[in-house]
Tab-separated table of C-alpha atoms and ligand atoms in Angstrom:
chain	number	residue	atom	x	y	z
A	27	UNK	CA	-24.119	12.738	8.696
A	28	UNK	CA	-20.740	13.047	8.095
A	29	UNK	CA	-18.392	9.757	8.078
A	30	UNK	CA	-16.100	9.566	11.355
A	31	UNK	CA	-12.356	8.293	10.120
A	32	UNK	CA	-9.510	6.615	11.279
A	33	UNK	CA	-6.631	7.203	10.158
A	34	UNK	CA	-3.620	4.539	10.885
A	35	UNK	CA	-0.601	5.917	9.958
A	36	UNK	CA	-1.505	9.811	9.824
A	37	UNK	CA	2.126	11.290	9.678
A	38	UNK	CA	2.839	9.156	6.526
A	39	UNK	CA	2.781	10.290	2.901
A	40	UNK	CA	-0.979	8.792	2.502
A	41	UNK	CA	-2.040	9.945	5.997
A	42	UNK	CA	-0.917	13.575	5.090
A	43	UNK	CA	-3.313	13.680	1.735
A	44	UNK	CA	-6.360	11.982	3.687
A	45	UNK	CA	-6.162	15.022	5.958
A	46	UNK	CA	-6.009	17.708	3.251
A	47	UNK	CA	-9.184	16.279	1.311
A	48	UNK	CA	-10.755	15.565	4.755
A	49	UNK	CA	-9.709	19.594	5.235
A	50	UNK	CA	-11.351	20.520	1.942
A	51	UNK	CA	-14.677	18.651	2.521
A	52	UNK	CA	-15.645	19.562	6.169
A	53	UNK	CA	-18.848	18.488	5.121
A	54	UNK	CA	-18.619	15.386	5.024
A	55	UNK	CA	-15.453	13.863	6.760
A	56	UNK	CA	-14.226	14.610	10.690
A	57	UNK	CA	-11.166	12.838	11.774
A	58	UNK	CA	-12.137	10.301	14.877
A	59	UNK	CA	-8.901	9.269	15.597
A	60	UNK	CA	-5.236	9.432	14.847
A	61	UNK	CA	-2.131	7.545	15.136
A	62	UNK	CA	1.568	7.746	14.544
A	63	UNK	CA	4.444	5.481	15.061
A	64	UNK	CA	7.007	8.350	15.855
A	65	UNK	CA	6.387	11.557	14.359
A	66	UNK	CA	4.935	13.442	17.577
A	67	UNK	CA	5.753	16.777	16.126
A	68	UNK	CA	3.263	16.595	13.312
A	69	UNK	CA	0.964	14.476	14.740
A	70	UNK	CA	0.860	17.060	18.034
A	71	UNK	CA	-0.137	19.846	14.901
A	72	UNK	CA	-2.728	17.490	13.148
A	73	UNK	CA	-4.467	17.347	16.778
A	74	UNK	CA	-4.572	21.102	17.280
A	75	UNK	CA	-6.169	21.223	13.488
A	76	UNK	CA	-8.056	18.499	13.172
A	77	UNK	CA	-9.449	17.965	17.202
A	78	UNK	CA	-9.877	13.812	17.082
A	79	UNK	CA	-10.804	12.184	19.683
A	80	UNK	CA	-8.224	9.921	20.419
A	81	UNK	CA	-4.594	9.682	18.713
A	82	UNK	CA	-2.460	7.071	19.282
A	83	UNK	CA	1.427	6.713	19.230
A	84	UNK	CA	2.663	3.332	18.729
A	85	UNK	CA	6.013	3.694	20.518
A	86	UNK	CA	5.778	4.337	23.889
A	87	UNK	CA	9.083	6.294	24.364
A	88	UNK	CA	6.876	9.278	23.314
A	89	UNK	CA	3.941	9.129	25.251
A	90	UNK	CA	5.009	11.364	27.962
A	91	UNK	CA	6.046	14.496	25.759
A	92	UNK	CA	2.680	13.320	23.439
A	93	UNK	CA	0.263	13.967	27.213
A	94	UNK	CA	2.204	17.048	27.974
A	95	UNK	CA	1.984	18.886	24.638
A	96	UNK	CA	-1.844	17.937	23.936
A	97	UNK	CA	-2.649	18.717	28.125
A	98	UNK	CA	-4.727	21.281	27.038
A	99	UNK	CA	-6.856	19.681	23.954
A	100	UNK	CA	-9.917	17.377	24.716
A	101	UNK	CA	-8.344	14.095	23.387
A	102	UNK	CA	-7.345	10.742	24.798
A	103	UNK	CA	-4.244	9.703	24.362
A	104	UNK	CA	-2.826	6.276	24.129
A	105	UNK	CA	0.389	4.457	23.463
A	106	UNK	CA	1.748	0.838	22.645
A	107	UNK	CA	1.225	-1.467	19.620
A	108	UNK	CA	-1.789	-3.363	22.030
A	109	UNK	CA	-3.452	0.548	22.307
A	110	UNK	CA	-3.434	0.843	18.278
A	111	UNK	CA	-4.852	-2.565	17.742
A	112	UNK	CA	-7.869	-1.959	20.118
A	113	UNK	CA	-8.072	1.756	19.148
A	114	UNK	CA	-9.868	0.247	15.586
A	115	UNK	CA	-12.871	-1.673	17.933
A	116	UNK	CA	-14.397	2.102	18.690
A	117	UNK	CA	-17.865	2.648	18.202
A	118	UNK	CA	-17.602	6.410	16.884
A	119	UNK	CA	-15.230	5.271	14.032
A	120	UNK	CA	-17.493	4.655	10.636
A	121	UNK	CA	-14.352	3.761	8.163
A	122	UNK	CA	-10.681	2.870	9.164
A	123	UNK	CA	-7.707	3.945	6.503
A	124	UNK	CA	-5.058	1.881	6.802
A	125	UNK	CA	-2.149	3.838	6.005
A	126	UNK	CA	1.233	2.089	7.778
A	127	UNK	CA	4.239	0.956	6.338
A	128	UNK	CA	4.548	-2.850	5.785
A	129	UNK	CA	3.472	-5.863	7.886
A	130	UNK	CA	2.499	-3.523	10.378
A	131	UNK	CA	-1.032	-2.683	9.312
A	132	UNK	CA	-1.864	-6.380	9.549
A	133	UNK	CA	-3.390	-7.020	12.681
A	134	UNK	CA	-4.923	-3.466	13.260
A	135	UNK	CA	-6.769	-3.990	9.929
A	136	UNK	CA	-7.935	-7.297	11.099
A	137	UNK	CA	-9.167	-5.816	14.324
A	138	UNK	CA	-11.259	-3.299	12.482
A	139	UNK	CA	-12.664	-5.713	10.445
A	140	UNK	CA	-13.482	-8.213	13.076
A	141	UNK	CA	-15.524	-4.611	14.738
A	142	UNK	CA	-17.411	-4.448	11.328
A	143	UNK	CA	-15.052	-1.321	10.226
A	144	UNK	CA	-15.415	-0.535	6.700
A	145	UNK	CA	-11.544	-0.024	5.252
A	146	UNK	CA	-10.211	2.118	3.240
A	147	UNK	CA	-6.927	0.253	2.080
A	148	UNK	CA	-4.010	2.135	1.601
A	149	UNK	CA	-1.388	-0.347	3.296
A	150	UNK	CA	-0.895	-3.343	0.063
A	151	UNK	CA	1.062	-5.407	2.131
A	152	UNK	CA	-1.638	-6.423	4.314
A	153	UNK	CA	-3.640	-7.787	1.405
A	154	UNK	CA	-0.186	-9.407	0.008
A	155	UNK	CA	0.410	-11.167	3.439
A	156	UNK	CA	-2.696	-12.322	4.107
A	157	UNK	CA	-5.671	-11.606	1.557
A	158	UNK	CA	-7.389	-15.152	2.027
A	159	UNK	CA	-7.946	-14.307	5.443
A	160	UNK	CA	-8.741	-10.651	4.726
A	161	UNK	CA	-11.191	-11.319	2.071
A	162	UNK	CA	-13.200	-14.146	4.395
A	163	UNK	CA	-13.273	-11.730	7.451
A	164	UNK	CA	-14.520	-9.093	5.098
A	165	UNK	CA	-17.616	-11.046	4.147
A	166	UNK	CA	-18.253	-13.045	7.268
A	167	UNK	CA	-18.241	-9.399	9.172
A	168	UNK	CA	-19.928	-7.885	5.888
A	169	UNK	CA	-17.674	-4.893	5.678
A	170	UNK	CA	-16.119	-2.923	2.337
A	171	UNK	CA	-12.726	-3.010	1.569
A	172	UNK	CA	-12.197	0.258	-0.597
A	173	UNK	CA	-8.877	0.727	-2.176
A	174	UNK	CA	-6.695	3.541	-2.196
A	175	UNK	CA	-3.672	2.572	-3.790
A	176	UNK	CA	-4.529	4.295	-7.174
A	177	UNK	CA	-4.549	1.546	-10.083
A	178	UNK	CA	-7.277	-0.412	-7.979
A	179	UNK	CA	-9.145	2.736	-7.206
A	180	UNK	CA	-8.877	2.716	-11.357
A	181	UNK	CA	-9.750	-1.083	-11.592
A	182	UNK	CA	-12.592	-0.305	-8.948
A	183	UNK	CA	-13.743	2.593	-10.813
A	184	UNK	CA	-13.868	0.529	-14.195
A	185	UNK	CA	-16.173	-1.525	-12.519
A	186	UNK	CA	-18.874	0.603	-10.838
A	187	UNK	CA	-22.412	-0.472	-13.170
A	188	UNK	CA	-20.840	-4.082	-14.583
A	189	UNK	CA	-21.577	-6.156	-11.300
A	190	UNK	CA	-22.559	-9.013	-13.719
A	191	UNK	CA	-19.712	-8.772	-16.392
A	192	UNK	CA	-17.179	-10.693	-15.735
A	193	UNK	CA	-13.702	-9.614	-15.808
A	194	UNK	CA	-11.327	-10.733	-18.502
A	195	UNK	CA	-8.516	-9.298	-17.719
A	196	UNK	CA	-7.060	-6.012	-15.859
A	197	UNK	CA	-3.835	-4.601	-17.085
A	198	UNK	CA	-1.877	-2.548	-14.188
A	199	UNK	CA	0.598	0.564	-15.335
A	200	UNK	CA	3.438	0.681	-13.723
A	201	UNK	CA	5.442	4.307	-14.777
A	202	UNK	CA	8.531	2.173	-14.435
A	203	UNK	CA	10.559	4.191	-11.732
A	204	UNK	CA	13.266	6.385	-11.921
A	205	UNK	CA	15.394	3.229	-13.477
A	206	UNK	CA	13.279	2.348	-16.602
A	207	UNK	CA	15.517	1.352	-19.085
A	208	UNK	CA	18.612	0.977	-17.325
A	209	UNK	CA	20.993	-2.142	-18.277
A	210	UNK	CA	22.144	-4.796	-15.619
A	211	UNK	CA	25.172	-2.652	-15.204
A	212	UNK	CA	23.519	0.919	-14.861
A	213	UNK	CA	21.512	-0.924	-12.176
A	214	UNK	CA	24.521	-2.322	-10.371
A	215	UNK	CA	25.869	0.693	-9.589
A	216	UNK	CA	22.690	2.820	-8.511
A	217	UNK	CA	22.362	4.934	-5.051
A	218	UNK	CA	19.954	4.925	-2.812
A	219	UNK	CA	19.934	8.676	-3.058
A	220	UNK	CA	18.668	7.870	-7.155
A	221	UNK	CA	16.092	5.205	-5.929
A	222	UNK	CA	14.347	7.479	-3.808
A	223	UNK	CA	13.507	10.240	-6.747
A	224	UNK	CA	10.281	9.075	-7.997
A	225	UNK	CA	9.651	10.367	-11.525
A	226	UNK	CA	5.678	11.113	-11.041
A	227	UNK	CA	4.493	10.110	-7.616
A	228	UNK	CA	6.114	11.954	-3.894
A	229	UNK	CA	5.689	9.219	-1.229
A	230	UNK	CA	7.333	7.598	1.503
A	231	UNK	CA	11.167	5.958	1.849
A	232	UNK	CA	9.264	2.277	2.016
A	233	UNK	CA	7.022	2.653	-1.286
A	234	UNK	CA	9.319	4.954	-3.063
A	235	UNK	CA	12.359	1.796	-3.073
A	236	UNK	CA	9.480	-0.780	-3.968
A	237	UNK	CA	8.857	1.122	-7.148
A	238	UNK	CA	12.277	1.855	-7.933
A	239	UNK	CA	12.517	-1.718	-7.514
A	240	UNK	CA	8.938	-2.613	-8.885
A	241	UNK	CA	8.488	-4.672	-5.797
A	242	UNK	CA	5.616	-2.497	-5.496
A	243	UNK	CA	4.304	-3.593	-8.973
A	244	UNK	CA	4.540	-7.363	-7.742
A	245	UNK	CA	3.078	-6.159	-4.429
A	246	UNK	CA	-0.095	-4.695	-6.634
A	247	UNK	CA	-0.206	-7.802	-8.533
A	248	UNK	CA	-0.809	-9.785	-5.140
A	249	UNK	CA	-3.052	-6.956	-3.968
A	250	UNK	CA	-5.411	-7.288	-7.032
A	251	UNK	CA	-5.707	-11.141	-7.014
A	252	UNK	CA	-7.436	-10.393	-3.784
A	253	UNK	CA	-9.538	-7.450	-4.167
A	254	UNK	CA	-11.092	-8.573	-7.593
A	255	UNK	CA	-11.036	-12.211	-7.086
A	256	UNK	CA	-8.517	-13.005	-9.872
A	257	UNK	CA	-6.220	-15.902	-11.429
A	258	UNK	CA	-2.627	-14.429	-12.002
A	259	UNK	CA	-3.283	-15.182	-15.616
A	260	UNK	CA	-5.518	-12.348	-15.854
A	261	UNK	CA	-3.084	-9.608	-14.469
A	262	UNK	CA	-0.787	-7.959	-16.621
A	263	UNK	CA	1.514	-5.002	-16.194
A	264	UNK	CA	2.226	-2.338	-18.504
A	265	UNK	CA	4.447	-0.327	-18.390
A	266	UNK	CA	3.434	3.535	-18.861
A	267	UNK	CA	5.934	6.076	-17.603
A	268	UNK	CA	3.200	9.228	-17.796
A	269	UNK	CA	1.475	7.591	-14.982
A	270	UNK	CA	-1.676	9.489	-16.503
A	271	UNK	CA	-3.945	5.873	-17.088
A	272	UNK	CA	-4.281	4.307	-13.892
A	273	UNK	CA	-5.024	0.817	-14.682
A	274	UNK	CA	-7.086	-0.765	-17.334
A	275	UNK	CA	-9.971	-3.520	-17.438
A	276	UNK	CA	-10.901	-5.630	-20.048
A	277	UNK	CA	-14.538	-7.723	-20.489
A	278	UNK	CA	-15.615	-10.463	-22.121
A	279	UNK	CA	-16.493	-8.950	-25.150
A	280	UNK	CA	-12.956	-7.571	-25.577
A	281	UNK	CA	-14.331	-3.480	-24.747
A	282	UNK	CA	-11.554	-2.047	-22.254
A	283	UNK	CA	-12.294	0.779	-19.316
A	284	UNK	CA	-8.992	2.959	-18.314
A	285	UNK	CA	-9.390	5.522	-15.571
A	286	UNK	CA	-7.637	8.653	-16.275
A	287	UNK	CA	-6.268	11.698	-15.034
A	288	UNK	CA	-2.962	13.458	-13.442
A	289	UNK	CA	-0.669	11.870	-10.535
A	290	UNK	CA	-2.485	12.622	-7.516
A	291	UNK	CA	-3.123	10.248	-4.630
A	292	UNK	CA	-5.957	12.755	-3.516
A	293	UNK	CA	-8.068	11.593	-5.689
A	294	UNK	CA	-8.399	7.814	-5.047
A	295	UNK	CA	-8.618	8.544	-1.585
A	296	UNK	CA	-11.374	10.883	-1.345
A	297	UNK	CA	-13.279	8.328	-3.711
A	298	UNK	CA	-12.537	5.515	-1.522
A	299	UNK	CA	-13.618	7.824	1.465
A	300	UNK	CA	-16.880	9.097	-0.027
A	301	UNK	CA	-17.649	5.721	-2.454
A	302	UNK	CA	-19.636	5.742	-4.382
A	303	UNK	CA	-20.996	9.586	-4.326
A	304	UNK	CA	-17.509	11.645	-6.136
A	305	UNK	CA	-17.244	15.128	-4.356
A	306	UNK	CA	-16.111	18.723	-5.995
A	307	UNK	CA	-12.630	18.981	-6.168
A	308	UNK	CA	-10.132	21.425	-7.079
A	309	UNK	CA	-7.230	19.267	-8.156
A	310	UNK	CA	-5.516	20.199	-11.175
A	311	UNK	CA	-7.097	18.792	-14.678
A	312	UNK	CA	-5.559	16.489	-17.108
A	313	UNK	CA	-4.779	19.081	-20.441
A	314	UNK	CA	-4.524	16.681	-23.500
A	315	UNK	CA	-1.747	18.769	-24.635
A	316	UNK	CA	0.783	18.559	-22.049
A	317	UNK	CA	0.500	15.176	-22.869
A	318	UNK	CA	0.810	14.174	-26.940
A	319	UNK	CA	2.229	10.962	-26.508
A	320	UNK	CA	0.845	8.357	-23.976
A	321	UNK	CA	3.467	5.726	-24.329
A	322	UNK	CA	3.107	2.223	-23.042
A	323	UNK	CA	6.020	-1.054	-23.287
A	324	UNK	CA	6.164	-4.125	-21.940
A	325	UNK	CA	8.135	-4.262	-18.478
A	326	UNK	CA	11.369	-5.977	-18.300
A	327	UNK	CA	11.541	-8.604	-15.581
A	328	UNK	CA	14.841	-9.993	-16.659
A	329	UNK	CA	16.266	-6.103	-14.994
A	330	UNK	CA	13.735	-5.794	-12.562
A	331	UNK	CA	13.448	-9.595	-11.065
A	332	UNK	CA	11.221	-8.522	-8.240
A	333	UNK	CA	7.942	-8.412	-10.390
A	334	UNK	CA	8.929	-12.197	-11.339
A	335	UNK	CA	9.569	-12.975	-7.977
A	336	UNK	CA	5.984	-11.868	-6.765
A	337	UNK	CA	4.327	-13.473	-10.024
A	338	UNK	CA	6.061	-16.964	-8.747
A	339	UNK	CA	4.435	-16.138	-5.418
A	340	UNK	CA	1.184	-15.508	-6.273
A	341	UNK	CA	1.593	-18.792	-8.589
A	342	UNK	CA	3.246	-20.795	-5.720
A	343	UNK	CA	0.352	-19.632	-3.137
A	344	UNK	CA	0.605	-20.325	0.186
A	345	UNK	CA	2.413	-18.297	2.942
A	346	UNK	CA	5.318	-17.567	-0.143
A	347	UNK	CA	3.703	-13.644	-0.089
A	348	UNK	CA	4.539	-13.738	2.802
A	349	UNK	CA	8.022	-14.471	2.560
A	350	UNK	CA	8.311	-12.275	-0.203
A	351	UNK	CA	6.848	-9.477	2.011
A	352	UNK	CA	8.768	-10.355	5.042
A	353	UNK	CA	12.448	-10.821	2.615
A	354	UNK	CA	11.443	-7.671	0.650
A	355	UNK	CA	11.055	-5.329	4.628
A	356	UNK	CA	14.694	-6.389	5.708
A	357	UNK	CA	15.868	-6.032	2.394
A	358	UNK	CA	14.637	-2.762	1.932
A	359	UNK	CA	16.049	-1.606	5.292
A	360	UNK	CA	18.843	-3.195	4.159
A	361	UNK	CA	19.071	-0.851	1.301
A	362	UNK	CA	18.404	2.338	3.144
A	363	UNK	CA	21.319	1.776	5.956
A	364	UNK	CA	23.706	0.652	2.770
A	365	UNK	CA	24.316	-2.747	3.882
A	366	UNK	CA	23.344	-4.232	0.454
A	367	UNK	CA	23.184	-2.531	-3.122
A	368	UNK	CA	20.066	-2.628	-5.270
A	369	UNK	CA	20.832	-5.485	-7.009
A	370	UNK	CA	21.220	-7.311	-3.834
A	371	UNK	CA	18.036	-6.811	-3.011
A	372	UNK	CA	16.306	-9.343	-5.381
A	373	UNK	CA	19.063	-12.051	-5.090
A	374	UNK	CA	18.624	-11.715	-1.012
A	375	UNK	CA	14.549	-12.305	-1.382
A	376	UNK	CA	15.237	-15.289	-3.981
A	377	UNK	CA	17.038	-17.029	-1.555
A	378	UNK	CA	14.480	-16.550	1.068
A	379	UNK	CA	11.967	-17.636	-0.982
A	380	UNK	CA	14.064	-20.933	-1.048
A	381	UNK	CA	15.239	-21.154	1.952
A	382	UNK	CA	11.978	-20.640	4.044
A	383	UNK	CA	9.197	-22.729	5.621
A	384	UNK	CA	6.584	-22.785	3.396
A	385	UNK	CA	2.930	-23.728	4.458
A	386	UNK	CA	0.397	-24.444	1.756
A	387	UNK	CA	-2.848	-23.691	3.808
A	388	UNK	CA	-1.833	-20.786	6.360
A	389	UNK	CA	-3.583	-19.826	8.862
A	390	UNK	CA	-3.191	-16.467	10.879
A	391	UNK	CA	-0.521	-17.920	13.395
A	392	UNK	CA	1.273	-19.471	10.506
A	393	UNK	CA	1.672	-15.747	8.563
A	394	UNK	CA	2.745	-14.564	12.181
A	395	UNK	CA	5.213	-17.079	12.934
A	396	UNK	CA	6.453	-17.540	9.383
A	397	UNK	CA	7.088	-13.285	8.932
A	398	UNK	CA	9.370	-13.916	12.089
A	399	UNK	CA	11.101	-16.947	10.737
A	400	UNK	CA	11.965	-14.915	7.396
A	401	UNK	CA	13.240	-12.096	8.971
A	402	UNK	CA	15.783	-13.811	10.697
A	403	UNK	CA	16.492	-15.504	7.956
A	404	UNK	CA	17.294	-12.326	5.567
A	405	UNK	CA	18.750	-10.905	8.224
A	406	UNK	CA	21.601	-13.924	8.191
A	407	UNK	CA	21.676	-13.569	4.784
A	408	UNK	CA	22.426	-10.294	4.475
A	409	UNK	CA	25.169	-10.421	7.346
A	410	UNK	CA	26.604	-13.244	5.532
A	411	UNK	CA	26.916	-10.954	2.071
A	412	UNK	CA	28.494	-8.002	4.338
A	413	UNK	CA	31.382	-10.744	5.557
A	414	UNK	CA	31.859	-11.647	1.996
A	415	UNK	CA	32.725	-8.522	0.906
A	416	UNK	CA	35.021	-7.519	3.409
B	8	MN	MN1	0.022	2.023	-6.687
């Protein structure tokens, strides 16, 4: 029987790769549905390729030119953000990977859940908004949460035959980002052009600033608490800037389990997809000696203040991931439409984090509401740093 996906987000960096290893393993993978926020272009060409279904776009201006260029495929198409949220509930869909930018993938993930969905879990930020009430639906609905994102495919790969040992600790790598190194003044005057070359890893505008930024570390932090049931005190990050050990665990006896092998998102996504059977795969090997030296240093959080800020999240509890997720989206917008530098960006989510509501036992309408109250919020912010300037 081959597994029936979803994927949410399919035009996306992640969404891209699931295709090609669902394309290289016919066997055991056919695409069920599809959905796109705007891209109708590719996501016209991954219908005539990969015949799901249904696809979905999210906004509606494109529906009409979506009906007219797939008239002649057997799919149903949908539009709307009410169309992707139900599109999850369908009965032919055996896993759902969650592969949207940001807050988005919140409620659609929930959705598939609540429909007993197993997930494959690309999108962090849903487990970094709300991973109390992820984890809870998970087990009350008795579905898998499989990660994607490729140190906890490491961390959950560490762990396959110790389901009694108890964790000690887990150290995340981090490669560090294109600025690794730099001084408070090299970092003050960085583009956005330089923040969006990625040393090791190709992926989307969103991700590629959070890891220039090492919001993304923070974010992974948050996402890992969740996933392996965790105290921030046993969560370190290292940083490694070969990006060739994906994350580390440690038992109680002190022996420590890395995962291995070159930069390629492929692989933790095929593993979630097919967990816990590996398939045959062609990408390219790890060669010891393209690699002499595998370097690792402590990351510098005095530089890069984002990874603080989502430690004192995760410390503070609460709806503050939230915030931090909600401050971090406008700031990062922010960012990409030059309205605030790259420094700016962790001063702007500091303040939020003061300024907001915050809510010590949140419930679903509390993440909902308090999201919309922060990005107001960082969105006066911001407009009040663009007045001073001028
Ligand atoms: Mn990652």
């Amino acid at each position: 029987m081959r597994k029936r996906i979803a994927i949410l987000g399919s035009t996306g960096s992640i969404g891209t790769q699931t295709l090609e290893v669902i394309a290289q393993n016919p066997d055991h993978f056919e695409v069920e549905v599809l959905t796109a926020n705007n891209n109708i272009e590719l996501l016209i060409e991954q219908t005539k390729i990969f015949h799901p279904n249904v696809v979905v776009i999210s906004n509606v201006c494109h529906f009409d030119q979506l009906k007219e260029a797939l008239k002649d495929e057997p799919v149903k198409i949908y539009a709307g953000r009410e169309a992707l949220n139900q599109v999850v509930e369908m009965d032919t869909i055996d896993v759902v990977l969650t592969a949207m930018v940001g807050y988005s993938g919140l409620i659609p993930t929930i959705n598939a859940i609540k429909a007993g969905k197993n997930i494959a879990l690309a999108n962090k930020e849903t487990m970094v908004v709300a991973g109390e009430i992820i984890n809870r639906l998970a087990i009350e609905n008795r579905v898998s949460i499989y990660p994607v994102d490729s140190e906890h495919s490491a961390i959950f790969q560490c762990l396959v035959g110790e389901f009694n040992n108890e964790i000690e600790k887990i150290y995340l790598t981090a490669s560090g980002g294109p600025f690794r190194g730099f001084s408070m003044e090299q970092l003050a005057l960085v583009t956005k052009a330089d923040a969006l070359k990625h040393p090791n890893w190709n992926m989307g505008a969103k991700i590629t600033i959070d890891s220039a930024s090492m919001m993304n570390k923070g974010f992974e932090v948050i996402e890992a608490k969740w996933l392996f049931g965790l105290n921030p005190e046993q969560i370190d990050v290292i940083v490694h800037p070969q990006s060739i050990v994906h994350s580390i665990v440690q038992f109680r006896d002190g022996s420590m389990k890395a995962q291995m092998g070159l930069p390629d998102m492929k692989l933790p996504i095929q593993y979630a997809l097919n967990f816990p059977d590996r398939l045959n795969s062609s990408f390219r090997r790890f060669s010891f000696f393209d690699y002499p030296m595998l370097t690792f240093e402590q990351p510098n959080t005095k530089n890069f203040r984002n990874l603080a800020l989502a430690f004192e999240a995760l410390n503070q509890g609460g709806n503050m991931p939230c915030i931090l997720n909600a401050a971090n989206e406008v700031a990062v917008q922010a960012f990409l439409t030059d309205r605030i530098s790259f420094l700016q960006m962790p001063e702007v989510i500091e303040k939020i984090m003061e300024k907001a509501s915050f809510i010590k036992n949140p419930d679903l309408e509390d993440y909902i509401r308090s999201d919309k109250e922060v990005r107001i919020l960082t969105a006066a912010q911001i407009k009040k740093l663009a007045v001073q300037k001028n």
